[in-house]
DNA sequence: GCCAACGTTGGC
DNA sequence: GCCAACGTTGGC
């Protein structure tokens, strides 16, 4: 089981869209490194959904419901997509400012490579990011 | 709206 | 295969 972070423009496709759709095809990833990560994603993995643009915060958790496959809408074997479904909304969203303020997250890819749209999240980072949840649960 | 950072492209 | 130039992205 692995953890990921998917970035999205809320104007384009937001967490609310995903929650409404229940499940969606996560497509439109064209960056090579992001695609490389995408191809290693497995069924059952979890992904944080991060809103870029005006919000810049992690808003929810999605579950990967299948394995990556070539985008059927495009004729390019390099461009893969994956099916995800909404798992749950975060009770406490985690903003980019909070991530940056946390010294333990200095190596987090979101901080180091702001432009990557699909990135791995380590177990430790996952724990830290969701620590605000645990205290309330 | 600006600028820095990164990825990609194309010429050599 | 390298590197400069360019375009795009995203944070501020």
PDB file of C-alpha atoms (C1' of nucleotides) in Angstrom:
ATOM      1  CA  UNK A   1       0.000   0.000   0.000  1.00  0.00           C
ATOM      2  CA  UNK A   2       1.355   3.364  -0.948  1.00  0.00           C
ATOM      3  CA  UNK A   3       0.358   6.958  -0.433  1.00  0.00           C
ATOM      4  CA  UNK A   4       0.158   9.690  -3.048  1.00  0.00           C
ATOM      5  CA  UNK A   5      -0.831  13.249  -3.524  1.00  0.00           C
ATOM      6  CA  UNK A   6      -2.830  14.407  -6.519  1.00  0.00           C
ATOM      7  CA  UNK A   7      -2.961  18.041  -7.363  1.00  0.00           C
ATOM      8  CA  UNK A   8      -5.931  19.612  -9.039  1.00  0.00           C
ATOM      9  CA  UNK A   9      -7.235  23.011  -9.974  1.00  0.00           C
ATOM     10  CA  UNK A  10     -10.522  23.337  -8.084  1.00  0.00           C
ATOM     11  CA  UNK A  11     -11.852  25.418 -10.975  1.00  0.00           C
ATOM     12  CA  UNK A  12     -11.201  22.471 -13.209  1.00  0.00           C
ATOM     13  CA  UNK A  13     -11.987  19.465 -11.054  1.00  0.00           C
ATOM     14  CA  UNK A  14     -12.398  19.891  -7.336  1.00  0.00           C
ATOM     15  CA  UNK A  15     -12.870  17.576  -4.394  1.00  0.00           C
ATOM     16  CA  UNK A  16     -16.560  18.487  -4.455  1.00  0.00           C
ATOM     17  CA  UNK A  17     -16.768  17.250  -8.029  1.00  0.00           C
ATOM     18  CA  UNK A  18     -15.191  13.990  -6.995  1.00  0.00           C
ATOM     19  CA  UNK A  19     -17.504  13.633  -4.016  1.00  0.00           C
ATOM     20  CA  UNK A  20     -20.484  14.241  -6.253  1.00  0.00           C
ATOM     21  CA  UNK A  21     -19.238  11.872  -8.942  1.00  0.00           C
ATOM     22  CA  UNK A  22     -18.211   9.320  -6.300  1.00  0.00           C
ATOM     23  CA  UNK A  23     -15.649   7.986  -8.731  1.00  0.00           C
ATOM     24  CA  UNK A  24     -13.708   9.449 -11.611  1.00  0.00           C
ATOM     25  CA  UNK A  25     -10.938   8.872 -14.084  1.00  0.00           C
ATOM     26  CA  UNK A  26      -7.923  10.859 -12.999  1.00  0.00           C
ATOM     27  CA  UNK A  27      -6.650  12.046 -16.365  1.00  0.00           C
ATOM     28  CA  UNK A  28      -4.880  14.990 -17.888  1.00  0.00           C
ATOM     29  CA  UNK A  29      -1.517  14.107 -16.368  1.00  0.00           C
ATOM     30  CA  UNK A  30       1.148  14.818 -18.966  1.00  0.00           C
ATOM     31  CA  UNK A  31       4.276  15.526 -16.993  1.00  0.00           C
ATOM     32  CA  UNK A  32       6.795  12.726 -17.375  1.00  0.00           C
ATOM     33  CA  UNK A  33       7.734  12.379 -13.749  1.00  0.00           C
ATOM     34  CA  UNK A  34       4.113  12.569 -12.711  1.00  0.00           C
ATOM     35  CA  UNK A  35       3.272   9.848 -15.241  1.00  0.00           C
ATOM     36  CA  UNK A  36       6.068   7.709 -13.906  1.00  0.00           C
ATOM     37  CA  UNK A  37       4.600   7.942 -10.440  1.00  0.00           C
ATOM     38  CA  UNK A  38       1.152   7.335 -11.822  1.00  0.00           C
ATOM     39  CA  UNK A  39       2.238   4.093 -13.452  1.00  0.00           C
ATOM     40  CA  UNK A  40       3.448   2.680 -10.140  1.00  0.00           C
ATOM     41  CA  UNK A  41       0.142   3.306  -8.407  1.00  0.00           C
ATOM     42  CA  UNK A  42      -1.716   0.212  -7.299  1.00  0.00           C
ATOM     43  CA  UNK A  43      -5.276  -0.637  -6.540  1.00  0.00           C
ATOM     44  CA  UNK A  44      -6.043   0.163  -2.925  1.00  0.00           C
ATOM     45  CA  UNK A  45      -3.500   2.949  -2.596  1.00  0.00           C
ATOM     46  CA  UNK A  46      -4.648   6.190  -1.058  1.00  0.00           C
ATOM     47  CA  UNK A  47      -4.172   9.664  -2.440  1.00  0.00           C
ATOM     48  CA  UNK A  48      -4.489  13.048  -0.853  1.00  0.00           C
ATOM     49  CA  UNK A  49      -6.357  15.524  -2.997  1.00  0.00           C
ATOM     50  CA  UNK A  50      -4.691  18.895  -3.044  1.00  0.00           C
ATOM     51  CA  UNK A  51      -6.338  22.026  -4.370  1.00  0.00           C
ATOM     52  CA  UNK A  52      -3.985  24.413  -6.069  1.00  0.00           C
ATOM     53  CA  UNK A  53      -4.804  27.933  -7.212  1.00  0.00           C
ATOM     54  CA  UNK A  54      -6.510  30.102  -4.612  1.00  0.00           C
ATOM     55  CA  UNK A  55      -6.898  27.365  -2.029  1.00  0.00           C
ATOM     56  CA  UNK A  56      -3.547  25.618  -1.806  1.00  0.00           C
ATOM     57  CA  UNK A  57      -4.651  23.026   0.687  1.00  0.00           C
ATOM     58  CA  UNK A  58      -5.178  19.319   1.062  1.00  0.00           C
ATOM     59  CA  UNK A  59      -8.889  18.752   1.212  1.00  0.00           C
ATOM     60  CA  UNK A  60      -9.629  15.064   1.056  1.00  0.00           C
ATOM     61  CA  UNK A  61      -8.558  11.490   0.600  1.00  0.00           C
ATOM     62  CA  UNK A  62      -9.266   9.417  -2.473  1.00  0.00           C
ATOM     63  CA  UNK A  63      -8.857   5.708  -2.895  1.00  0.00           C
ATOM     64  CA  UNK A  64      -7.377   4.159  -5.997  1.00  0.00           C
ATOM     65  CA  UNK A  65      -9.883   1.641  -7.268  1.00  0.00           C
ATOM     66  CA  UNK A  66      -7.978   0.129 -10.162  1.00  0.00           C
ATOM     67  CA  UNK A  67      -4.641  -0.096 -11.858  1.00  0.00           C
ATOM     68  CA  UNK A  68      -3.260   2.549 -14.218  1.00  0.00           C
ATOM     69  CA  UNK A  69      -4.163   2.182 -17.871  1.00  0.00           C
ATOM     70  CA  UNK A  70      -3.609   4.101 -21.084  1.00  0.00           C
ATOM     71  CA  UNK A  71      -6.087   6.910 -21.525  1.00  0.00           C
ATOM     72  CA  UNK A  72      -8.691   5.475 -23.900  1.00  0.00           C
ATOM     73  CA  UNK A  73      -9.545   8.963 -25.129  1.00  0.00           C
ATOM     74  CA  UNK A  74      -6.031   9.604 -26.329  1.00  0.00           C
ATOM     75  CA  UNK A  75      -3.906   7.718 -28.726  1.00  0.00           C
ATOM     76  CA  UNK A  76      -0.679   7.811 -26.763  1.00  0.00           C
ATOM     77  CA  UNK A  77       0.604   4.820 -24.814  1.00  0.00           C
ATOM     78  CA  UNK A  78       2.622   7.092 -22.548  1.00  0.00           C
ATOM     79  CA  UNK A  79      -0.372   8.897 -21.149  1.00  0.00           C
ATOM     80  CA  UNK A  80      -1.913   6.826 -18.419  1.00  0.00           C
ATOM     81  CA  UNK A  81      -4.862   7.462 -16.153  1.00  0.00           C
ATOM     82  CA  UNK A  82      -6.202   5.816 -13.029  1.00  0.00           C
ATOM     83  CA  UNK A  83      -9.648   5.367 -11.506  1.00  0.00           C
ATOM     84  CA  UNK A  84     -10.157   6.928  -8.109  1.00  0.00           C
ATOM     85  CA  UNK A  85     -13.097   7.292  -5.797  1.00  0.00           C
ATOM     86  CA  UNK A  86     -13.777   9.742  -3.016  1.00  0.00           C
ATOM     87  CA  UNK A  87     -12.953   8.226   0.325  1.00  0.00           C
ATOM     88  CA  UNK A  88     -13.539  11.020   2.749  1.00  0.00           C
ATOM     89  CA  UNK A  89     -13.156  14.709   3.206  1.00  0.00           C
ATOM     90  CA  UNK A  90     -10.598  15.931   5.701  1.00  0.00           C
ATOM     91  CA  UNK A  91     -12.076  17.372   8.872  1.00  0.00           C
ATOM     92  CA  UNK A  92      -9.041  19.537   9.097  1.00  0.00           C
ATOM     93  CA  UNK A  93      -7.624  20.671   5.797  1.00  0.00           C
ATOM     94  CA  UNK A  94      -3.877  21.114   5.595  1.00  0.00           C
ATOM     95  CA  UNK A  95      -2.733  24.262   3.861  1.00  0.00           C
ATOM     96  CA  UNK A  96       0.464  24.736   1.948  1.00  0.00           C
ATOM     97  CA  UNK A  97       1.530  27.307   4.532  1.00  0.00           C
ATOM     98  CA  UNK A  98       1.190  24.701   7.284  1.00  0.00           C
ATOM     99  CA  UNK A  99       3.155  22.180   5.283  1.00  0.00           C
ATOM    100  CA  UNK A 100       5.911  24.701   4.728  1.00  0.00           C
ATOM    101  CA  UNK A 101       5.917  25.710   8.369  1.00  0.00           C
ATOM    102  CA  UNK A 102       6.456  22.129   9.493  1.00  0.00           C
ATOM    103  CA  UNK A 103      10.171  21.361   9.594  1.00  0.00           C
ATOM    104  CA  UNK A 104       9.485  17.660   9.351  1.00  0.00           C
ATOM    105  CA  UNK A 105       7.923  18.241   5.976  1.00  0.00           C
ATOM    106  CA  UNK A 106      10.835  20.168   4.509  1.00  0.00           C
ATOM    107  CA  UNK A 107      11.571  17.299   2.131  1.00  0.00           C
ATOM    108  CA  UNK A 108       7.985  16.772   1.133  1.00  0.00           C
ATOM    109  CA  UNK A 109       7.731  16.834  -2.646  1.00  0.00           C
ATOM    110  CA  UNK A 110       4.967  19.395  -2.522  1.00  0.00           C
ATOM    111  CA  UNK A 111       7.460  21.811  -1.025  1.00  0.00           C
ATOM    112  CA  UNK A 112      10.446  20.791  -3.098  1.00  0.00           C
ATOM    113  CA  UNK A 113       8.762  20.445  -6.444  1.00  0.00           C
ATOM    114  CA  UNK A 114       5.692  22.603  -6.462  1.00  0.00           C
ATOM    115  CA  UNK A 115       4.936  21.868 -10.075  1.00  0.00           C
ATOM    116  CA  UNK A 116       4.606  18.141  -9.895  1.00  0.00           C
ATOM    117  CA  UNK A 117       0.983  17.057 -10.171  1.00  0.00           C
ATOM    118  CA  UNK A 118       1.289  13.462  -8.947  1.00  0.00           C
ATOM    119  CA  UNK A 119       3.756  12.720  -6.190  1.00  0.00           C
ATOM    120  CA  UNK A 120       4.522  10.039  -3.637  1.00  0.00           C
ATOM    121  CA  UNK A 121       3.864  10.640   0.052  1.00  0.00           C
ATOM    122  CA  UNK A 122       5.907   8.707   2.577  1.00  0.00           C
ATOM    123  CA  UNK A 123       4.326   6.928   5.512  1.00  0.00           C
ATOM    124  CA  UNK A 124       5.796   9.477   7.846  1.00  0.00           C
ATOM    125  CA  UNK A 125       4.560  12.412   5.792  1.00  0.00           C
ATOM    126  CA  UNK A 126       1.128  10.849   5.616  1.00  0.00           C
ATOM    127  CA  UNK A 127       1.074  10.510   9.402  1.00  0.00           C
ATOM    128  CA  UNK A 128       2.103  14.091   9.907  1.00  0.00           C
ATOM    129  CA  UNK A 129      -0.348  15.461   7.390  1.00  0.00           C
ATOM    130  CA  UNK A 130      -3.218  13.634   8.990  1.00  0.00           C
ATOM    131  CA  UNK A 131      -2.152  14.172  12.584  1.00  0.00           C
ATOM    132  CA  UNK A 132      -4.744  16.927  12.903  1.00  0.00           C
ATOM    133  CA  UNK A 133      -7.388  14.329  12.150  1.00  0.00           C
ATOM    134  CA  UNK A 134      -6.317  11.883  14.788  1.00  0.00           C
ATOM    135  CA  UNK A 135      -6.589  14.284  17.677  1.00  0.00           C
ATOM    136  CA  UNK A 136     -10.208  14.872  16.776  1.00  0.00           C
ATOM    137  CA  UNK A 137     -11.121  11.289  16.096  1.00  0.00           C
TER     138      UNK A 137
ATOM    139  C1'  DG B   1       0.230  40.429 -12.704  1.00  0.00           C
ATOM    140  C1'  DC B   2       4.908  39.125 -11.897  1.00  0.00           C
ATOM    141  C1'  DC B   3       8.566  36.147 -11.469  1.00  0.00           C
ATOM    142  C1'  DA B   4      11.093  31.929 -10.391  1.00  0.00           C
ATOM    143  C1'  DA B   5      11.483  27.111 -11.308  1.00  0.00           C
ATOM    144  C1'  DC B   6      11.013  23.471 -14.016  1.00  0.00           C
ATOM    145  C1'  DG B   7      10.184  20.572 -18.335  1.00  0.00           C
ATOM    146  C1'  DT B   8      10.390  20.314 -23.107  1.00  0.00           C
ATOM    147  C1'  DT B   9      11.950  21.305 -27.514  1.00  0.00           C
ATOM    148  C1'  DG B  10      15.026  21.939 -31.219  1.00  0.00           C
ATOM    149  C1'  DG B  11      19.505  23.081 -33.177  1.00  0.00           C
ATOM    150  C1'  DC B  12      24.019  21.719 -33.285  1.00  0.00           C
TER     151       DC B  12
ATOM    152  C1'  DG C   1      23.741  13.552 -26.764  1.00  0.00           C
ATOM    153  C1'  DC C   2      24.250  18.246 -25.031  1.00  0.00           C
ATOM    154  C1'  DC C   3      22.646  22.678 -24.078  1.00  0.00           C
ATOM    155  C1'  DA C   4      20.335  26.992 -24.887  1.00  0.00           C
ATOM    156  C1'  DA C   5      15.849  28.955 -25.616  1.00  0.00           C
ATOM    157  C1'  DC C   6      11.308  28.845 -24.851  1.00  0.00           C
ATOM    158  C1'  DG C   7       6.742  27.882 -22.720  1.00  0.00           C
ATOM    159  C1'  DT C   8       4.125  26.657 -18.739  1.00  0.00           C
ATOM    160  C1'  DT C   9       3.026  26.359 -14.081  1.00  0.00           C
ATOM    161  C1'  DG C  10       2.153  27.879  -9.625  1.00  0.00           C
ATOM    162  C1'  DG C  11       3.240  30.665  -5.577  1.00  0.00           C
ATOM    163  C1'  DC C  12       3.378  35.225  -4.073  1.00  0.00           C
TER     164       DC C  12
END
